[in-house]
CSV table of C-alpha atoms in Angstrom, one decimal:
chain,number,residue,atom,x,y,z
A,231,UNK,CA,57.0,28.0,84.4
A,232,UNK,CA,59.5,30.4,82.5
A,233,UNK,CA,63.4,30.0,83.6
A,234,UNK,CA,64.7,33.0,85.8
A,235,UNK,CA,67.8,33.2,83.1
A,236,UNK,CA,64.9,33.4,80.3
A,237,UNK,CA,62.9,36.0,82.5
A,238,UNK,CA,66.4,38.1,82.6
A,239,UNK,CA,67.4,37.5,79.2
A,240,UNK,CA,64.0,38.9,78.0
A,241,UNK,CA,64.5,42.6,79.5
A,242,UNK,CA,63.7,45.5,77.2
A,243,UNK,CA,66.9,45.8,74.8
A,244,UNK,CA,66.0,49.6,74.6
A,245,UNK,CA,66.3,50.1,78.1
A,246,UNK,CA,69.5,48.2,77.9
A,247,UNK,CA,71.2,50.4,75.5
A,248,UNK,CA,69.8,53.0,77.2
A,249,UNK,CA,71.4,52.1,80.3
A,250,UNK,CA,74.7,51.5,78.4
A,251,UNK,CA,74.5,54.9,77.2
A,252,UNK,CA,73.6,56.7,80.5
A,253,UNK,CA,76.6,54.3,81.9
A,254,UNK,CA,78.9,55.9,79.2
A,255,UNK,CA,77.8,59.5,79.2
A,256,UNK,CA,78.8,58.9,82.8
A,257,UNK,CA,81.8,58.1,82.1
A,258,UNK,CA,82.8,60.6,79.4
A,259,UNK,CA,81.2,63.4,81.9
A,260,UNK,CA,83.9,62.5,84.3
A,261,UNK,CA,86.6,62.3,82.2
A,262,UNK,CA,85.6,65.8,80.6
A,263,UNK,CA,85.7,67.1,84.4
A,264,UNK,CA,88.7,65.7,84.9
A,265,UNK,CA,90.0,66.9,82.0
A,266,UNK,CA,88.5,70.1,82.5
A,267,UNK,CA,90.1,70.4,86.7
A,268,UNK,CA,93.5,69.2,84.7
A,269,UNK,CA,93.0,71.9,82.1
A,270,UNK,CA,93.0,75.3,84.9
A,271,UNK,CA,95.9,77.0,84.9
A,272,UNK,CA,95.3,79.2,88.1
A,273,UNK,CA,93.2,77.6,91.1
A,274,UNK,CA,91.9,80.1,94.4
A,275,UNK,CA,90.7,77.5,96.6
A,276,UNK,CA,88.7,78.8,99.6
A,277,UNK,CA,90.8,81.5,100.0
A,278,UNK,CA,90.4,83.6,103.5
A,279,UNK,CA,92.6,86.5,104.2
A,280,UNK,CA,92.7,87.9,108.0
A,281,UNK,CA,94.9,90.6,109.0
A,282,UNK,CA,96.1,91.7,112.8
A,283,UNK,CA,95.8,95.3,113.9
A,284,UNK,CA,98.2,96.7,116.2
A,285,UNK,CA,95.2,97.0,118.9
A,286,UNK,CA,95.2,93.2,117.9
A,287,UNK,CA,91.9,93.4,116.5
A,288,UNK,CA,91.5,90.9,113.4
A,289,UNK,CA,90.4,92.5,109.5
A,290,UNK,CA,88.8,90.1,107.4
A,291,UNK,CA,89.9,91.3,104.1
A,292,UNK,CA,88.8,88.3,102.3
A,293,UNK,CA,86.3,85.1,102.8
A,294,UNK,CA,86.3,81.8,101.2
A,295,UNK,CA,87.2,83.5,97.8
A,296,UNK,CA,87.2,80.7,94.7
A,297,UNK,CA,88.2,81.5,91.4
A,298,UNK,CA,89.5,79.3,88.4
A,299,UNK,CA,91.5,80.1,85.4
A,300,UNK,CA,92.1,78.6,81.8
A,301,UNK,CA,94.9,78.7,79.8
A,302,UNK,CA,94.7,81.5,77.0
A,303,UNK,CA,91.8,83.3,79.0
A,304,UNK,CA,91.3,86.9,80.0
A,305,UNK,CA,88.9,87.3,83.3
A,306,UNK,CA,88.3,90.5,85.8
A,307,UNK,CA,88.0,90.2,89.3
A,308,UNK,CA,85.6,93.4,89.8
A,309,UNK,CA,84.9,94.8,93.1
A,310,UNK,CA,84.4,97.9,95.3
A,311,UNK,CA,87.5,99.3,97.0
A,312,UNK,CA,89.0,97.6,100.2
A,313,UNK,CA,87.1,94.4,98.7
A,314,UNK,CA,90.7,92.2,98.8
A,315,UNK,CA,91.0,91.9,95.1
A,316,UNK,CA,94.5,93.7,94.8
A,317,UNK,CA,95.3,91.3,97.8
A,318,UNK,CA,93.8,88.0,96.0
A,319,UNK,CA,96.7,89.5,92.6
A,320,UNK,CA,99.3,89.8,95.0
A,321,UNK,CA,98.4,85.9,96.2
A,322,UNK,CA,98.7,85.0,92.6
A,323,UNK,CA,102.0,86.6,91.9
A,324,UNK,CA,103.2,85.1,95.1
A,325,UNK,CA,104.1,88.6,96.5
A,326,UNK,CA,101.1,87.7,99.9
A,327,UNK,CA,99.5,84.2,100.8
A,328,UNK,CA,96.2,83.2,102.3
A,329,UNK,CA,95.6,82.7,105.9
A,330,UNK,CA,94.1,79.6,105.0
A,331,UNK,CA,92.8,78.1,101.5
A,332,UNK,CA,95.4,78.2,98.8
A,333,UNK,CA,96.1,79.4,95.3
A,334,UNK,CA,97.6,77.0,92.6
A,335,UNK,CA,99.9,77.3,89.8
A,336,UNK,CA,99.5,74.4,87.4
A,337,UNK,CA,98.7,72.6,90.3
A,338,UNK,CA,101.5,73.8,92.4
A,339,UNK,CA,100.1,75.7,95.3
A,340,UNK,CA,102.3,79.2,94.8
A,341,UNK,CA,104.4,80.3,97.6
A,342,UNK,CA,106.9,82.5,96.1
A,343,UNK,CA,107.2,84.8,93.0
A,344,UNK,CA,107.3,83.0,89.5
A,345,UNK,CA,109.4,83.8,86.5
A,346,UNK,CA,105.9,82.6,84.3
A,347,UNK,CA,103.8,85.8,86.0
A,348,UNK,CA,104.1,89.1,85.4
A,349,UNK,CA,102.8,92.1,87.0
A,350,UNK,CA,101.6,95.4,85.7
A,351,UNK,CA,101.2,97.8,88.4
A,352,UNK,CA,98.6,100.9,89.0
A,353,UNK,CA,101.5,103.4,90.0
A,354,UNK,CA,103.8,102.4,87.1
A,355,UNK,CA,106.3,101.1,89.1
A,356,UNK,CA,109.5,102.3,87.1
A,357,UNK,CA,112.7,103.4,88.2
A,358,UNK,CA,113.3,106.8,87.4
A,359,UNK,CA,117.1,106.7,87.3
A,360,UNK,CA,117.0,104.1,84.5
A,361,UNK,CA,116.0,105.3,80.9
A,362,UNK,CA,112.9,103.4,79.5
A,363,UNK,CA,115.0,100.7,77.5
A,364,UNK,CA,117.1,100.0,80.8
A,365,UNK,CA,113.8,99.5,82.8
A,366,UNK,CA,112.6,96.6,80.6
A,367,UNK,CA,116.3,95.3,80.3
A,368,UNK,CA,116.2,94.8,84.3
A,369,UNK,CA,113.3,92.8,83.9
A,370,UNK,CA,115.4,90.9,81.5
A,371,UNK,CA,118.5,90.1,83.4
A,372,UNK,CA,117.6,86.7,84.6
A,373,UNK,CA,116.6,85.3,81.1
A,374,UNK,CA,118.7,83.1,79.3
A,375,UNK,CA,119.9,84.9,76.0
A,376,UNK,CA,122.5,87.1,75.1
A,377,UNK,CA,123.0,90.5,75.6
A,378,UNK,CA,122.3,91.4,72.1
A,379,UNK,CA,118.7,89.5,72.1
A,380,UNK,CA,117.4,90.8,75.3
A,381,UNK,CA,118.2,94.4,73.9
A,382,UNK,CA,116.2,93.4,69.9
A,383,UNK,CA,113.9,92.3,72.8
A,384,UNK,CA,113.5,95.0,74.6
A,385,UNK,CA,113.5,97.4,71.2
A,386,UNK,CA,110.8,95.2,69.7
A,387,UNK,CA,108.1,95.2,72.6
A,388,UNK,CA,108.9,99.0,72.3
A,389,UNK,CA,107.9,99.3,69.1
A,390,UNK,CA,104.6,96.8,69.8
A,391,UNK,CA,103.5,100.0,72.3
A,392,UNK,CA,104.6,102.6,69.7
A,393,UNK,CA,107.4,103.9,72.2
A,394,UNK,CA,110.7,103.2,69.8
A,395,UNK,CA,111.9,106.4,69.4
A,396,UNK,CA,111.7,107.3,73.5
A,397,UNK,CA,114.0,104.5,74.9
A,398,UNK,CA,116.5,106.5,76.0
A,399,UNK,CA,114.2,109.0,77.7
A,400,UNK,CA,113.6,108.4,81.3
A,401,UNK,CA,109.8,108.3,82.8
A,402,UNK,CA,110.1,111.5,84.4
A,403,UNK,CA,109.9,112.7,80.5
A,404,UNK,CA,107.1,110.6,79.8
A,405,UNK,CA,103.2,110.9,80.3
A,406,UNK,CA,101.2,108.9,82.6
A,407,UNK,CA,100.1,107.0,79.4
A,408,UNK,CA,103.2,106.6,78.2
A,409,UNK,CA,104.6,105.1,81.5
A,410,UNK,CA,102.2,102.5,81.6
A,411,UNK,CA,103.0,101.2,78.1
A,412,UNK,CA,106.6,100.8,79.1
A,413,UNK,CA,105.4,98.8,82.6
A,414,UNK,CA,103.0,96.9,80.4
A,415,UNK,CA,106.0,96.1,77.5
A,416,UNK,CA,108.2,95.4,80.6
A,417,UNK,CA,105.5,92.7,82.3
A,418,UNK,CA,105.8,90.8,78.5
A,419,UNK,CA,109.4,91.3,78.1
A,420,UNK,CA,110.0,88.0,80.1
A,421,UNK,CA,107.3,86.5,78.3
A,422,UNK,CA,105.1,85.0,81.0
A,423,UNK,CA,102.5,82.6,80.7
A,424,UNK,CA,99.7,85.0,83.8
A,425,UNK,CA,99.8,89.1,83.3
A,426,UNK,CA,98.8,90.0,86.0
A,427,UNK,CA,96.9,94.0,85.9
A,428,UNK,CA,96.5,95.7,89.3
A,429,UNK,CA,93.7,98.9,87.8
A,430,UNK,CA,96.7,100.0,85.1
A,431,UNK,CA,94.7,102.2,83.9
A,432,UNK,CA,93.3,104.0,87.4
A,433,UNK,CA,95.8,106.8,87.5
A,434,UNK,CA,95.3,107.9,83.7
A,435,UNK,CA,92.7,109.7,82.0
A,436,UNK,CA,90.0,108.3,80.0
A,437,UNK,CA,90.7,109.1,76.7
A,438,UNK,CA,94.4,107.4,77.4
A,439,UNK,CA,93.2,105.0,79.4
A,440,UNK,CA,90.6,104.1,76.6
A,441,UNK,CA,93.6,103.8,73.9
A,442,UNK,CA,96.1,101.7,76.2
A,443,UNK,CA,92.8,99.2,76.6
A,444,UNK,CA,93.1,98.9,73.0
A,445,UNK,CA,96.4,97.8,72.7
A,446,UNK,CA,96.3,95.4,75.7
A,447,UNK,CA,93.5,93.8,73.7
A,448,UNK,CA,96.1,93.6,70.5
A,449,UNK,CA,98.3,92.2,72.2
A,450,UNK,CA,96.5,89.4,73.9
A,451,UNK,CA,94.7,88.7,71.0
A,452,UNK,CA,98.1,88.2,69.4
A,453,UNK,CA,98.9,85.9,71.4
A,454,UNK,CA,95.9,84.3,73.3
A,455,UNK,CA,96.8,81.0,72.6
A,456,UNK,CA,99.6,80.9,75.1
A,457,UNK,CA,98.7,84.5,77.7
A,458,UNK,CA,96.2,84.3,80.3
A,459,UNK,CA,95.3,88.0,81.6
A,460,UNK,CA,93.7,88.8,84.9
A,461,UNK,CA,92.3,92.0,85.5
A,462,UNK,CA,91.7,94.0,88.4
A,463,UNK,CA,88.9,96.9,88.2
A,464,UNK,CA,86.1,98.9,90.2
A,465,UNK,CA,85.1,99.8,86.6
A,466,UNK,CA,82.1,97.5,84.9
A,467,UNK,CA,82.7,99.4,81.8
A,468,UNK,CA,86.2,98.3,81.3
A,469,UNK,CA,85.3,94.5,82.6
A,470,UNK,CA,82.8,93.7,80.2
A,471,UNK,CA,85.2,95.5,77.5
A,472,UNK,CA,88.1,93.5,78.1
A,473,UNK,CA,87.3,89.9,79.6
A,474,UNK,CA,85.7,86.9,78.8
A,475,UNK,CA,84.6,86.1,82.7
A,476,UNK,CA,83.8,88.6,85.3
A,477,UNK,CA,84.4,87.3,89.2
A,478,UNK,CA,82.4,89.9,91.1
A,479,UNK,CA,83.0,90.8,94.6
A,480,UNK,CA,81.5,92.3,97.3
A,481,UNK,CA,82.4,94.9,100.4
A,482,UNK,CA,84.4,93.6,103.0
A,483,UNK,CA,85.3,90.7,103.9
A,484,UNK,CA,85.9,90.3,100.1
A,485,UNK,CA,84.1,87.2,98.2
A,486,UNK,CA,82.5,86.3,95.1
A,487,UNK,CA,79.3,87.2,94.5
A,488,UNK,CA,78.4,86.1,91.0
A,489,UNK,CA,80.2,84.8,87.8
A,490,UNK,CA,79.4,86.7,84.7
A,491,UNK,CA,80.5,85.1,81.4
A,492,UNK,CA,80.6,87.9,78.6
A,493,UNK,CA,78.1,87.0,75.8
A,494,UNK,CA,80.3,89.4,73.2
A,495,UNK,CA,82.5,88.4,70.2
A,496,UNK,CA,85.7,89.7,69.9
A,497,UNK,CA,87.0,92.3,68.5
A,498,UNK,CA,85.3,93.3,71.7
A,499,UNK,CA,85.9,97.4,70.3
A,500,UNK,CA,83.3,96.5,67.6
A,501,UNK,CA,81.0,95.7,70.2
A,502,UNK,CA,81.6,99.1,72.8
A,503,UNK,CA,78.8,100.5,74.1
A,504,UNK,CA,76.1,98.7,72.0
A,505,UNK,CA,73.2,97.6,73.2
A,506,UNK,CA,74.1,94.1,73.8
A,507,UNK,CA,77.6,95.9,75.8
A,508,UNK,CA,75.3,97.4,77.9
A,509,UNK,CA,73.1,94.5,78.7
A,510,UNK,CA,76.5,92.6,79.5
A,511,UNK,CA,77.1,95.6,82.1
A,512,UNK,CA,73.9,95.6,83.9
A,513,UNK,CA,73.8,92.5,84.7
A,514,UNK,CA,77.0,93.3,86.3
A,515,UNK,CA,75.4,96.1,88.4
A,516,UNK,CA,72.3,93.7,89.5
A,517,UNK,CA,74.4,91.3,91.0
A,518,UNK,CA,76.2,94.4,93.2
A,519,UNK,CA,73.1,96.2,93.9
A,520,UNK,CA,71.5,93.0,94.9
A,521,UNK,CA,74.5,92.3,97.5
A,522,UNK,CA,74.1,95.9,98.6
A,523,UNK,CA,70.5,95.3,98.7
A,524,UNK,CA,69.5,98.1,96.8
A,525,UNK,CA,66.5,97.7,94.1
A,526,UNK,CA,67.8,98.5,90.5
């Protein structure tokens, strides 16, 4: 009769490394997920938005919203009007916070604004009584540097959005295009880690709005290492142009639909209005018309 030991000792030695190599895939699986939950730099966590009207009814602007961020990347959160996603920005600056769920900053779930997130804003936001150099030198008074390198500062982001030679102007002399450059040269003065972009580009026309998409691309390209953008839009168009994810929403109460990862190389402008653009963009407008239950 053969030993038990001998019985054991006589098991398949393929099966055995192939054991020890399921065991250690395993292993390297979870370490690249935890790696990977270490690695986001923004975390929306079943995020739920309610709102009391004065007749104390209850508006559900958002429900169980979840949305994750990388360092260095540029996503949209794209969705209908009234959908919560300029709510879901203002949770990320720290400006409005969730009924329940929670949003995380490196971790930290954000509860105030932070000096590392910047916001560009749809209606400019400037003050008018300040010239154009002043408004990004206000943005500028809490950093740590003289006088003399927050105006080189100031002067140099300027220059990046071709506005130099209008600093001493104040935005009443300035276009709609041109205001927006400043707010956007403003939001990187301080050089924050998030820029946050609340439909910039909403209030301007499209042959403007076209060129200042451009130069946002520049500049994140310049420095994508180190800036994470997130964009809110009702455009597809400018979603697929800019980002590399798209979160998409739907109506009231506001939550993600579908997750569309652009399959475009970058320069994305190379890539406008090709044929694989427009494949990008109707998958886009699938995953809406099939929440609107509408056959495309």
């Amino acid at each position: 009769m053969q030993h038990p030991d001998k019985t054991i000792s006589s098991v398949n030695p393929s099966a055995h490394h192939t054991a020890q190599s399921a065991d250690r895939h395993d292993r390297s699986s979870g370490l690249a997920h935890a790696h990977n939950e270490r690695n986001k730099l923004i975390e929306i966590k079943n995020v739920n938005k309610i709102y009391a009207t004065p007749e104390d009814d209850k508006v559900y602007a958002l429900k169980d919203v979840s949305i994750s961020v990388s360092p260095g990347e540029f996503i949209a959160i794209l969705g209908p009007s009234g959908c919560g996603k300029s709510t879901l920005l203002r949770m990320i600056a720290g400006l409005d916070q969730p009924t329940s769920g929670e949003v995380l900053f490196h971790g930290v779930r954000v509860v105030q604004p932070s000096p590392r997130i910047s916001m560009v804003f749809q209606n400019f936001a400037l003050l008018p009584w300040k010239t154009v150099k002043e408004n990004i030198l206000l943005a500028l008074r809490s950093q740590p540097t003289t006088e003399v390198q927050k105006a080189r500062t100031a002067s140099d982001l300027l220059e990046k959005v071709g506005l130099l030679n209008f600093e001493h102007h104040y935005p009443g002399e300035l276009s709609g295009g041109m205001k927006q450059r400043v707010g956007i040269a403003r939001a990187l003065s301080v050089n924050p880690e998030v820029l946050l972009l609340d439909e910039p580009f909403s209030a301007l026309d499209e042959v403007t709005a076209l060129d200042l998409r451009k130069q946002l691309l520049d500049l994140w390209q310049e420095k994508k290492a180190n800036d994470t953008y997130v964009l809110i839009t009702h455009l597809i168009e400018e979603a697929v142009l800019l980002a590399d994810t798209v979160y998409v929403m739907s109506h009231r109460p506001g939550h993600v639909i579908g997750t569309v990862h652009i399959d475009l190389p970058r320069p994305r402008f190379e890539h406008h209005r090709t044929k694989r653009f427009f494949a990008e963009v109707d998958k886009i407008q699938r995953l809406l018309a099939q929440n609107a239950s509408i056959v495309v």
